[in-house]
Tab-separated table of C-alpha atoms and ligand atoms in Angstrom:
chain	number	residue	atom	x	y	z
X	1	MET	CA	276.744	196.736	91.272
X	2	ASN	CA	277.102	193.100	90.254
X	3	ILE	CA	276.504	190.581	93.034
X	4	LEU	CA	277.369	186.889	93.283
X	5	LEU	CA	275.192	184.722	95.526
X	6	ILE	CA	276.389	181.250	96.517
X	7	GLY	CA	273.880	178.480	97.202
X	8	SER	CA	270.927	176.530	95.831
X	9	GLY	CA	268.229	176.366	98.503
X	10	GLY	CA	265.027	178.158	99.432
X	11	ARG	CA	267.159	180.486	101.552
X	12	GLU	CA	269.097	181.531	98.459
X	13	HIS	CA	265.936	182.003	96.397
X	14	ALA	CA	264.583	184.316	99.109
X	15	LEU	CA	267.894	186.223	99.210
X	16	ALA	CA	267.973	186.402	95.404
X	17	TRP	CA	264.387	187.706	95.374
X	18	LYS	CA	265.259	190.468	97.842
X	19	ILE	CA	268.660	191.324	96.308
X	20	SER	CA	267.284	191.461	92.761
X	21	ALA	CA	264.594	193.911	93.901
X	22	SER	CA	267.249	196.399	95.046
X	23	PRO	CA	267.909	199.439	92.843
X	24	LEU	CA	271.600	198.949	93.703
X	25	THR	CA	271.762	195.577	91.942
X	26	ASP	CA	272.856	195.518	88.306
X	27	THR	CA	273.451	191.834	87.495
X	28	LEU	CA	272.832	189.168	90.102
X	29	TYR	CA	274.733	185.922	89.533
X	30	CYS	CA	273.985	182.795	91.510
X	31	THR	CA	275.952	179.563	91.722
X	32	PRO	CA	274.553	177.000	91.338
X	33	GLY	CA	271.035	178.411	91.873
X	34	ASN	CA	267.834	176.446	91.271
X	35	GLY	CA	264.702	176.443	89.127
X	36	GLY	CA	263.194	179.392	90.990
X	37	ILE	CA	266.331	181.514	91.003
X	38	GLU	CA	266.913	181.125	87.259
X	39	PRO	CA	264.279	183.690	86.191
X	40	ILE	CA	265.692	186.402	88.511
X	41	ALA	CA	269.453	185.774	88.396
X	42	SER	CA	272.067	184.546	86.001
X	43	CYS	CA	272.718	180.998	87.273
X	44	ILE	CA	276.229	179.768	86.653
X	45	SER	CA	278.246	176.707	87.447
X	46	LEU	CA	281.299	177.373	89.647
X	47	ASP	CA	283.229	175.039	91.933
X	48	VAL	CA	283.018	177.099	95.140
X	49	SER	CA	285.652	174.941	96.834
X	50	ASN	CA	288.063	176.241	94.180
X	51	HIS	CA	288.638	179.688	95.680
X	52	SER	CA	290.837	180.978	92.873
X	53	ALA	CA	288.147	180.059	90.320
X	54	VAL	CA	285.622	182.082	92.341
X	55	ILE	CA	288.058	185.018	92.573
X	56	ASP	CA	288.732	184.875	88.822
X	57	PHE	CA	285.000	184.915	88.131
X	58	CYS	CA	284.555	187.923	90.435
X	59	HIS	CA	287.292	189.844	88.622
X	60	GLU	CA	285.921	188.939	85.189
X	61	ARG	CA	282.363	189.981	86.010
X	62	VAL	CA	283.306	192.955	88.222
X	63	ILE	CA	281.528	191.540	91.260
X	64	GLY	CA	281.115	194.164	93.998
X	65	LEU	CA	279.753	191.796	96.640
X	66	VAL	CA	279.690	188.045	97.239
X	67	VAL	CA	276.877	186.730	99.475
X	68	VAL	CA	277.477	183.255	100.878
X	69	GLY	CA	274.260	181.368	101.718
X	70	PRO	CA	275.298	178.035	103.294
X	71	GLU	CA	277.809	177.293	106.067
X	72	ALA	CA	280.065	174.784	104.316
X	73	PRO	CA	281.926	177.272	102.048
X	74	LEU	CA	282.363	179.620	105.036
X	75	VAL	CA	283.843	176.909	107.256
X	76	ASP	CA	286.003	176.087	104.236
X	77	GLY	CA	287.427	179.646	104.186
X	78	ILE	CA	285.810	181.232	101.144
X	79	ALA	CA	285.407	184.570	102.949
X	80	ASP	CA	289.119	184.595	103.852
X	81	ALA	CA	290.087	183.997	100.221
X	82	LEU	CA	287.759	186.733	98.938
X	83	ASN	CA	288.896	189.198	101.615
X	84	ALA	CA	292.520	188.536	100.682
X	85	ALA	CA	291.626	189.368	97.073
X	86	ASN	CA	289.868	192.591	98.190
X	87	ILE	CA	286.456	191.345	97.077
X	88	PRO	CA	283.727	192.395	99.525
X	89	VAL	CA	282.001	189.347	101.015
X	90	PHE	CA	278.997	188.832	103.277
X	91	GLY	CA	279.905	185.973	105.597
X	92	PRO	CA	282.452	185.245	108.333
X	93	SER	CA	286.029	183.984	108.039
X	94	ALA	CA	286.759	180.304	108.634
X	95	ALA	CA	288.019	181.118	112.137
X	96	ALA	CA	284.799	183.005	112.961
X	97	ALA	CA	282.622	180.320	111.332
X	98	GLN	CA	283.812	177.930	114.054
X	99	LEU	CA	280.874	179.381	115.942
X	100	GLU	CA	278.807	176.968	113.846
X	101	GLY	CA	281.545	174.550	112.822
X	102	SER	CA	282.508	173.513	116.356
X	103	LYS	CA	280.040	173.260	119.224
X	104	GLY	CA	282.946	172.899	121.661
X	105	PHE	CA	284.449	176.193	120.462
X	106	THR	CA	281.153	177.987	121.073
X	107	LYS	CA	280.602	176.407	124.484
X	108	ASP	CA	284.111	177.380	125.607
X	109	MET	CA	283.540	180.948	124.401
X	110	CYS	CA	280.264	181.124	126.363
X	111	ALA	CA	281.984	179.824	129.497
X	112	ARG	CA	284.915	182.236	129.175
X	113	TYR	CA	282.811	185.345	128.502
X	114	GLY	CA	279.772	184.603	130.701
X	115	ILE	CA	277.259	184.088	127.882
X	116	PRO	CA	274.235	182.122	129.184
X	117	THR	CA	274.027	178.555	127.826
X	118	ALA	CA	273.588	174.980	129.109
X	119	ALA	CA	276.258	173.521	131.422
X	120	TYR	CA	278.488	171.155	129.443
X	121	GLY	CA	281.536	168.937	129.093
X	122	ARG	CA	283.739	168.265	126.011
X	123	PHE	CA	285.040	164.750	125.459
X	124	THR	CA	287.344	162.866	123.115
X	125	ASP	CA	287.115	159.711	125.223
X	126	PRO	CA	283.882	157.675	125.549
X	127	ASP	CA	284.507	156.521	129.140
X	128	ALA	CA	285.032	160.060	130.378
X	129	ALA	CA	281.817	161.134	128.604
X	130	LYS	CA	279.876	158.280	130.218
X	131	ALA	CA	281.263	159.112	133.656
X	132	TYR	CA	280.075	162.719	133.196
X	133	ILE	CA	276.617	161.468	132.161
X	134	ALA	CA	276.428	159.168	135.232
X	135	GLU	CA	277.345	162.109	137.465
X	136	ARG	CA	274.922	164.603	135.868
X	137	GLY	CA	271.905	162.295	135.341
X	138	THR	CA	269.277	162.400	132.591
X	139	PRO	CA	267.643	163.866	130.553
X	140	ILE	CA	270.893	165.005	128.992
X	141	VAL	CA	271.919	166.124	125.499
X	142	VAL	CA	274.710	164.456	123.471
X	143	LYS	CA	276.091	166.360	120.457
X	144	ALA	CA	278.692	165.645	117.804
X	145	ASP	CA	281.168	168.530	117.913
X	146	GLY	CA	281.315	169.297	114.190
X	147	LEU	CA	278.915	169.893	111.318
X	148	ALA	CA	276.463	166.983	111.039
X	149	ALA	CA	273.744	168.515	108.834
X	150	GLY	CA	271.585	169.224	111.881
X	151	LYS	CA	271.420	165.552	112.810
X	152	GLY	CA	274.225	165.291	115.354
X	153	VAL	CA	272.107	166.018	118.454
X	154	ILE	CA	270.535	163.337	120.653
X	155	ILE	CA	268.325	164.116	123.630
X	156	ALA	CA	268.750	161.084	125.886
X	157	GLN	CA	266.054	160.304	128.442
X	158	THR	CA	267.998	157.507	130.199
X	159	ASP	CA	271.646	156.723	130.967
X	160	THR	CA	271.464	153.771	128.556
X	161	GLU	CA	270.271	155.997	125.711
X	162	ALA	CA	272.978	158.540	126.496
X	163	ASP	CA	275.694	155.878	126.580
X	164	GLN	CA	274.441	154.448	123.272
X	165	ALA	CA	274.602	157.939	121.749
X	166	ILE	CA	278.203	158.272	122.940
X	167	ASP	CA	279.139	154.899	121.438
X	168	MET	CA	277.415	155.735	118.160
X	169	MET	CA	279.278	159.040	117.813
X	170	PHE	CA	282.668	157.590	118.693
X	171	ASP	CA	281.949	154.689	116.312
X	172	GLY	CA	281.908	157.247	113.500
X	173	GLU	CA	278.173	157.595	112.778
X	174	PHE	CA	278.754	161.310	112.065
X	175	GLY	CA	282.246	160.844	110.666
X	176	GLU	CA	284.747	163.553	111.545
X	177	ALA	CA	282.043	165.602	113.260
X	178	GLY	CA	281.878	163.014	116.049
X	179	VAL	CA	285.550	162.613	116.962
X	180	GLU	CA	284.747	164.978	119.790
X	181	VAL	CA	281.400	165.141	121.593
X	182	VAL	CA	279.762	167.759	123.763
X	183	VAL	CA	277.465	166.557	126.555
X	184	GLU	CA	275.194	169.230	127.946
X	185	GLU	CA	272.442	170.008	130.399
X	186	PHE	CA	268.890	169.609	129.063
X	187	MET	CA	267.234	173.035	129.089
X	188	LEU	CA	263.487	173.457	129.475
X	189	GLY	CA	261.666	176.298	127.768
X	190	GLU	CA	260.386	177.561	124.423
X	191	GLU	CA	262.782	177.645	121.479
X	192	ALA	CA	263.155	180.647	119.198
X	193	SER	CA	265.573	181.780	116.521
X	194	PHE	CA	267.141	185.206	116.563
X	195	PHE	CA	269.031	186.922	113.762
X	196	ALA	CA	271.455	189.846	114.030
X	197	LEU	CA	274.099	191.340	111.771
X	198	ALA	CA	277.670	192.134	112.831
X	199	ASP	CA	280.413	194.007	110.961
X	200	GLY	CA	283.219	193.588	113.480
X	201	THR	CA	282.356	196.616	115.598
X	202	THR	CA	278.582	197.120	115.430
X	203	THR	CA	275.701	194.684	115.852
X	204	LEU	CA	272.220	195.238	114.430
X	205	ALA	CA	269.192	193.188	115.514
X	206	LEU	CA	267.227	191.767	112.597
X	207	ALA	CA	264.203	189.680	113.511
X	208	THR	CA	262.923	186.536	115.221
X	209	ALA	CA	261.447	183.282	113.946
X	210	GLN	CA	260.375	179.818	115.016
X	211	ASP	CA	260.673	176.707	112.925
X	212	HIS	CA	259.288	173.183	112.844
X	213	LYS	CA	262.178	170.742	112.590
X	214	ALA	CA	260.306	167.434	112.832
X	215	VAL	CA	258.859	165.878	109.700
X	216	GLY	CA	255.519	164.871	111.251
X	217	GLU	CA	252.355	166.585	112.436
X	218	GLY	CA	252.547	167.913	116.005
X	219	ASP	CA	256.356	168.057	115.769
X	220	THR	CA	256.791	164.270	115.772
X	221	GLY	CA	259.091	161.952	113.838
X	222	PRO	CA	262.640	162.439	112.589
X	223	ASN	CA	264.217	165.879	112.369
X	224	THR	CA	264.652	167.603	109.009
X	225	GLY	CA	266.305	170.825	107.914
X	226	GLY	CA	262.945	172.473	108.748
X	227	MET	CA	259.387	171.853	107.520
X	228	GLY	CA	258.134	175.379	108.049
X	229	ALA	CA	258.720	178.603	109.954
X	230	TYR	CA	257.151	181.903	110.854
X	231	SER	CA	258.315	185.357	111.879
X	232	PRO	CA	258.041	187.022	114.320
X	233	ALA	CA	258.165	184.486	117.179
X	234	PRO	CA	255.540	185.610	119.712
X	235	VAL	CA	257.753	184.542	122.655
X	236	MET	CA	260.313	187.155	121.550
X	237	THR	CA	258.881	190.313	123.060
X	238	ASP	CA	260.759	193.617	122.669
X	239	GLU	CA	262.070	193.137	126.197
X	240	MET	CA	263.346	189.640	125.367
X	241	ILE	CA	264.999	190.925	122.182
X	242	ALA	CA	266.788	193.616	124.186
X	243	ARG	CA	267.991	190.971	126.661
X	244	VAL	CA	269.234	188.701	123.865
X	245	MET	CA	271.167	191.570	122.286
X	246	ALA	CA	272.692	192.643	125.631
X	247	GLU	CA	273.309	189.206	127.159
X	248	ILE	CA	274.132	187.058	124.126
X	249	ILE	CA	274.747	188.810	120.772
X	250	GLU	CA	276.822	191.815	121.845
X	251	PRO	CA	278.989	189.776	124.255
X	252	THR	CA	279.553	187.222	121.481
X	253	ALA	CA	280.654	189.878	118.985
X	254	ALA	CA	283.033	191.335	121.592
X	255	ALA	CA	284.313	187.865	122.560
X	256	MET	CA	285.022	186.921	118.958
X	257	SER	CA	287.068	190.089	118.414
X	258	ASP	CA	288.866	189.538	121.722
X	259	MET	CA	289.788	186.004	120.625
X	260	GLY	CA	291.196	187.317	117.348
X	261	CYS	CA	288.417	185.985	115.131
X	262	THR	CA	286.267	189.040	114.518
X	263	TYR	CA	282.800	188.061	113.321
X	264	LYS	CA	281.336	189.673	110.185
X	265	GLY	CA	278.078	188.298	108.891
X	266	VAL	CA	274.795	187.155	110.350
X	267	PHE	CA	274.456	185.595	113.777
X	268	PHE	CA	271.700	182.983	113.737
X	269	ALA	CA	271.201	182.198	117.419
X	270	GLY	CA	269.122	179.193	118.425
X	271	LEU	CA	267.730	180.174	121.815
X	272	MET	CA	265.910	178.514	124.677
X	273	ILE	CA	263.699	181.001	126.493
X	274	THR	CA	263.877	179.517	129.993
X	275	GLY	CA	262.268	180.586	133.275
X	276	THR	CA	265.430	182.548	134.093
X	277	GLY	CA	265.863	184.193	130.712
X	278	PRO	CA	267.283	183.501	127.257
X	279	LYS	CA	270.021	180.888	126.881
X	280	LEU	CA	272.025	180.020	123.794
X	281	ILE	CA	271.463	176.547	122.317
X	282	GLU	CA	273.730	177.034	119.334
X	283	TYR	CA	274.952	179.486	116.738
X	284	ASN	CA	274.808	179.220	112.976
X	285	CYS	CA	277.004	181.494	110.880
X	286	ARG	CA	274.427	182.014	108.073
X	287	PHE	CA	270.733	182.651	107.603
X	288	GLY	CA	268.359	179.811	108.475
X	289	ASP	CA	266.557	177.800	105.864
X	290	PRO	CA	263.511	178.190	105.878
X	291	GLU	CA	263.778	181.034	108.452
X	292	CYS	CA	265.378	183.322	105.856
X	293	GLN	CA	262.295	183.028	103.649
X	294	VAL	CA	260.019	184.527	106.308
X	295	LEU	CA	262.566	187.188	107.213
X	296	MET	CA	262.927	188.322	103.593
X	297	MET	CA	259.144	188.388	103.233
X	298	ARG	CA	258.866	190.804	106.183
X	299	MET	CA	261.876	193.015	105.456
X	300	THR	CA	260.584	196.268	103.938
X	301	SER	CA	263.947	198.027	103.618
X	302	ASP	CA	266.569	197.281	100.970
X	303	ILE	CA	268.833	194.369	101.941
X	304	VAL	CA	271.796	195.261	99.719
X	305	PRO	CA	273.029	198.261	101.784
X	306	LEU	CA	272.926	196.028	104.880
X	307	LEU	CA	274.947	193.248	103.268
X	308	LEU	CA	277.478	195.770	101.941
X	309	ALA	CA	277.752	197.505	105.314
X	310	VAL	CA	278.552	194.177	106.978
X	311	ALA	CA	281.255	193.582	104.379
X	312	ASP	CA	282.846	197.034	104.659
X	313	GLY	CA	282.348	197.717	108.375
X	314	THR	CA	279.803	200.558	108.156
X	315	LEU	CA	276.843	198.883	109.836
X	316	SER	CA	276.533	201.717	112.391
X	317	GLN	CA	275.150	203.887	109.561
X	318	GLN	CA	272.403	201.400	108.705
X	319	SER	CA	268.914	200.609	109.943
X	320	VAL	CA	266.374	198.016	108.929
X	321	SER	CA	262.586	198.040	108.791
X	322	TRP	CA	260.015	195.276	108.931
X	323	SER	CA	256.386	194.760	108.112
X	324	ASP	CA	254.161	194.276	111.158
X	325	ASN	CA	252.668	191.293	109.368
X	326	THR	CA	253.468	187.729	110.284
X	327	ALA	CA	255.128	185.754	107.511
X	328	LEU	CA	254.738	181.985	107.486
X	329	THR	CA	256.309	179.430	105.180
X	330	VAL	CA	255.313	175.819	104.585
X	331	VAL	CA	257.854	173.431	103.076
X	332	LEU	CA	256.678	171.084	100.328
X	333	ALA	CA	258.982	168.066	100.321
X	334	SER	CA	259.399	164.941	98.193
X	335	LYS	CA	257.532	161.954	99.667
X	336	GLY	CA	260.024	159.938	101.720
X	337	TYR	CA	262.056	162.945	102.929
X	338	PRO	CA	264.076	163.054	105.226
X	339	GLY	CA	264.684	159.437	104.166
X	340	ALA	CA	265.067	158.234	100.591
X	341	TYR	CA	262.909	159.930	97.944
X	342	SER	CA	262.715	159.864	94.186
X	343	LYS	CA	263.589	162.750	91.892
X	344	GLY	CA	262.309	163.920	88.550
X	345	SER	CA	258.571	164.488	89.070
X	346	ARG	CA	256.895	167.517	87.496
X	347	ILE	CA	255.253	170.232	89.626
X	348	GLU	CA	252.337	172.116	88.040
X	349	ASN	CA	250.424	175.306	88.641
X	350	VAL	CA	253.055	177.047	90.769
X	351	ASP	CA	252.535	180.421	89.040
X	352	ASP	CA	248.802	180.356	89.670
X	353	ALA	CA	249.393	179.386	93.326
X	354	SER	CA	251.623	182.437	93.843
X	355	ALA	CA	249.314	184.943	92.123
X	356	ASP	CA	248.273	186.621	95.409
X	357	GLU	CA	250.572	189.584	96.115
X	358	ASN	CA	251.012	188.358	99.696
X	359	VAL	CA	252.232	184.931	98.584
X	360	GLU	CA	255.727	184.076	97.350
X	361	ILE	CA	256.832	180.584	96.417
X	362	PHE	CA	260.541	180.087	96.986
X	363	HIS	CA	262.162	177.115	95.302
X	364	ALA	CA	264.648	174.809	97.001
X	365	GLY	CA	265.270	171.455	95.261
X	366	THR	CA	263.930	172.289	91.808
X	367	LYS	CA	265.309	172.674	88.332
X	368	ALA	CA	263.707	174.308	85.320
X	369	GLU	CA	263.508	172.088	82.248
X	370	ASN	CA	261.816	173.224	79.005
X	371	GLY	CA	259.530	175.503	80.973
X	372	ASP	CA	258.614	172.773	83.485
X	373	ILE	CA	259.505	172.730	87.173
X	374	ILE	CA	261.078	169.421	88.159
X	375	ALA	CA	261.608	168.240	91.749
X	376	VAL	CA	265.239	167.293	92.328
X	377	GLY	CA	265.642	167.515	96.120
X	378	GLY	CA	264.189	166.628	99.524
X	379	ARG	CA	262.805	170.034	100.427
X	380	VAL	CA	261.427	171.381	97.156
X	381	LEU	CA	259.177	174.453	97.537
X	382	ASN	CA	258.600	176.971	100.327
X	383	VAL	CA	255.121	178.420	100.085
X	384	THR	CA	255.344	181.704	101.964
X	385	ALA	CA	252.545	184.109	102.867
X	386	GLN	CA	252.187	187.248	104.928
X	387	ALA	CA	249.122	188.563	106.727
X	388	PRO	CA	248.203	190.557	109.849
X	389	SER	CA	248.027	187.418	112.043
X	390	VAL	CA	249.770	184.072	112.068
X	391	SER	CA	246.509	182.192	111.491
X	392	GLN	CA	245.673	184.384	108.465
X	393	ALA	CA	249.180	183.849	107.083
X	394	LYS	CA	248.757	180.113	107.605
X	395	ASP	CA	245.379	180.072	105.823
X	396	LEU	CA	246.822	182.018	102.893
X	397	ALA	CA	249.839	179.704	102.578
X	398	TYR	CA	247.710	176.544	102.657
X	399	ALA	CA	245.224	178.037	100.181
X	400	ALA	CA	248.152	178.544	97.798
X	401	ILE	CA	249.389	174.991	98.400
X	402	SER	CA	245.967	173.592	97.528
X	403	LYS	CA	246.424	175.008	93.997
X	404	ILE	CA	249.776	173.280	93.420
X	405	ASP	CA	249.553	170.020	91.536
X	406	TRP	CA	252.335	167.709	92.722
X	407	PRO	CA	251.196	164.210	93.765
X	408	GLU	CA	254.782	163.183	94.630
X	409	GLY	CA	255.074	165.863	97.330
X	410	PHE	CA	253.817	166.352	100.879
X	411	CYS	CA	253.768	169.000	103.596
X	412	ARG	CA	252.837	169.311	107.238
X	413	SER	CA	249.344	170.707	107.761
X	414	ASP	CA	250.026	172.353	111.136
X	415	ILE	CA	252.832	174.872	110.567
X	416	GLY	CA	252.437	177.687	113.085
X	417	TRP	CA	250.403	175.694	115.617
X	418	ARG	CA	252.318	176.883	118.654
X	419	ALA	CA	251.940	180.559	117.805
X	420	ILE	CA	248.279	180.072	116.848
X	421	ASN	CA	247.516	178.336	120.166
X	422	ARG	CA	248.985	181.342	121.967
X	423	ASP	CA	246.627	183.710	120.156
V	501	AMP	P1	271.161	172.067	117.763
V	501	AMP	O1	271.573	171.343	116.510
V	501	AMP	O2	272.274	172.269	118.736
V	501	AMP	O3	270.329	173.287	117.499
V	501	AMP	O4	270.108	171.087	118.468
V	501	AMP	C1	268.992	170.611	117.783
V	501	AMP	C2	267.796	170.677	118.680
V	501	AMP	O5	268.013	169.895	119.853
V	501	AMP	C3	267.493	172.060	119.184
V	501	AMP	O6	266.747	172.783	118.274
V	501	AMP	C4	266.727	171.768	120.461
V	501	AMP	O7	265.392	171.413	120.149
V	501	AMP	C5	267.411	170.525	120.965
V	501	AMP	N1	268.437	170.862	121.959
V	501	AMP	C6	269.753	171.062	121.697
V	501	AMP	N2	270.412	171.342	122.838
V	501	AMP	C7	269.512	171.315	123.828
V	501	AMP	C8	269.581	171.506	125.244
V	501	AMP	N3	270.734	171.751	125.865
V	501	AMP	N4	268.440	171.407	125.958
V	501	AMP	C9	267.270	171.113	125.345
V	501	AMP	N5	267.134	170.909	124.028
V	501	AMP	C10	268.241	171.002	123.265
V	502	LIG	N1	266.211	175.670	109.779
V	502	LIG	C1	267.372	175.474	110.541
V	502	LIG	C2	268.634	175.827	109.894
V	502	LIG	O1	268.707	176.489	108.876
V	502	LIG	O2	269.667	175.455	110.446
């Protein structure tokens, strides 16, 4: 079967790597792709906001499955358009993607269906939001309702900070995303990410991960899209996974169907493991980046039957298997990221660095030019390793990084520290 993958990040390189290894895959197309995807897929240029152009391409190339990597095309309704054209697609409809696209939508669903999450209020008026903050006290969390590239969340320690966050959001700092804000209880606990598939009737647990969002050592400094991740997350015991499926994922799948927006795709649940059990922080309607890289590294079964089963509603016939190893990925980013950075530097010795069979280097912001790898983004490479323990996986990943010659890049040196301290 021919498959079209949409996206250009490290997540998509990891998906492309796994999809292209499947005996079910004939030609894998990727739009737009990146320098690492190019050798394993046919990278093409398509305007994914032009749904009829995507549909025409799928008909021309006899595409049997479209896999959507990022959230924006989903929120924009690409899955609806493909479904209407009878083209199987992995990814939820626009209505179902509200789970990521609107924090208020998700909070209301949790309240209505008894899914554990932080207490909250939704506001379109700054004075009402401030009155709620004064009543609840701090610390408190202020969030822009819509998509804000992971930056629309402020944890306020004082009333003044919280009020400033409210003013900033209503002043348009996050554009449309901030015309409504959610103010919620600050939850204490350990964070973990949980992934599960849903086809509209069946849910299937995938795996767990933890990421490092902050740019600096020891999880300090501004937040990024993620500077590294590992899977599994030690805090997610089998018992905790069973609770998350029973208390959060399955009720969400049922709630979405009940509300008339059946969810088909991957649930990426951001969880807080509190003293009283798992609570939902937020949902994403796609795989995490860089969490996907460690998941793909550990998945030992074929991914294509799973993606197809989600698209055609036959997930109950599927199972998934995982390596017992821990996979860990370290993000190499352009110096300056998440602020301004320059583009165009050459990265050398990547092939040599990934020679070990337990190391894979997934590309994010790269392009291939005359056989060279050129950095063209903020997050650029994801050096991923697997080994029997998290500290061995970390050592292997950093040993690979030491071989890469890229003076214009940097990485954190402590990815995995929380899990390693536990050991
Ligand atoms: P989100 O974009 O909603 O995942 O929030 C970004 C980060 O803010 C999360 O990964 C948590 O570290 C933190 N956070 C969000 N909501 C809460 C909350 N209610 N309590 C504590 N921390 C939170
Ligand atoms: N790494 C977090 C995300 O993909 O949203």
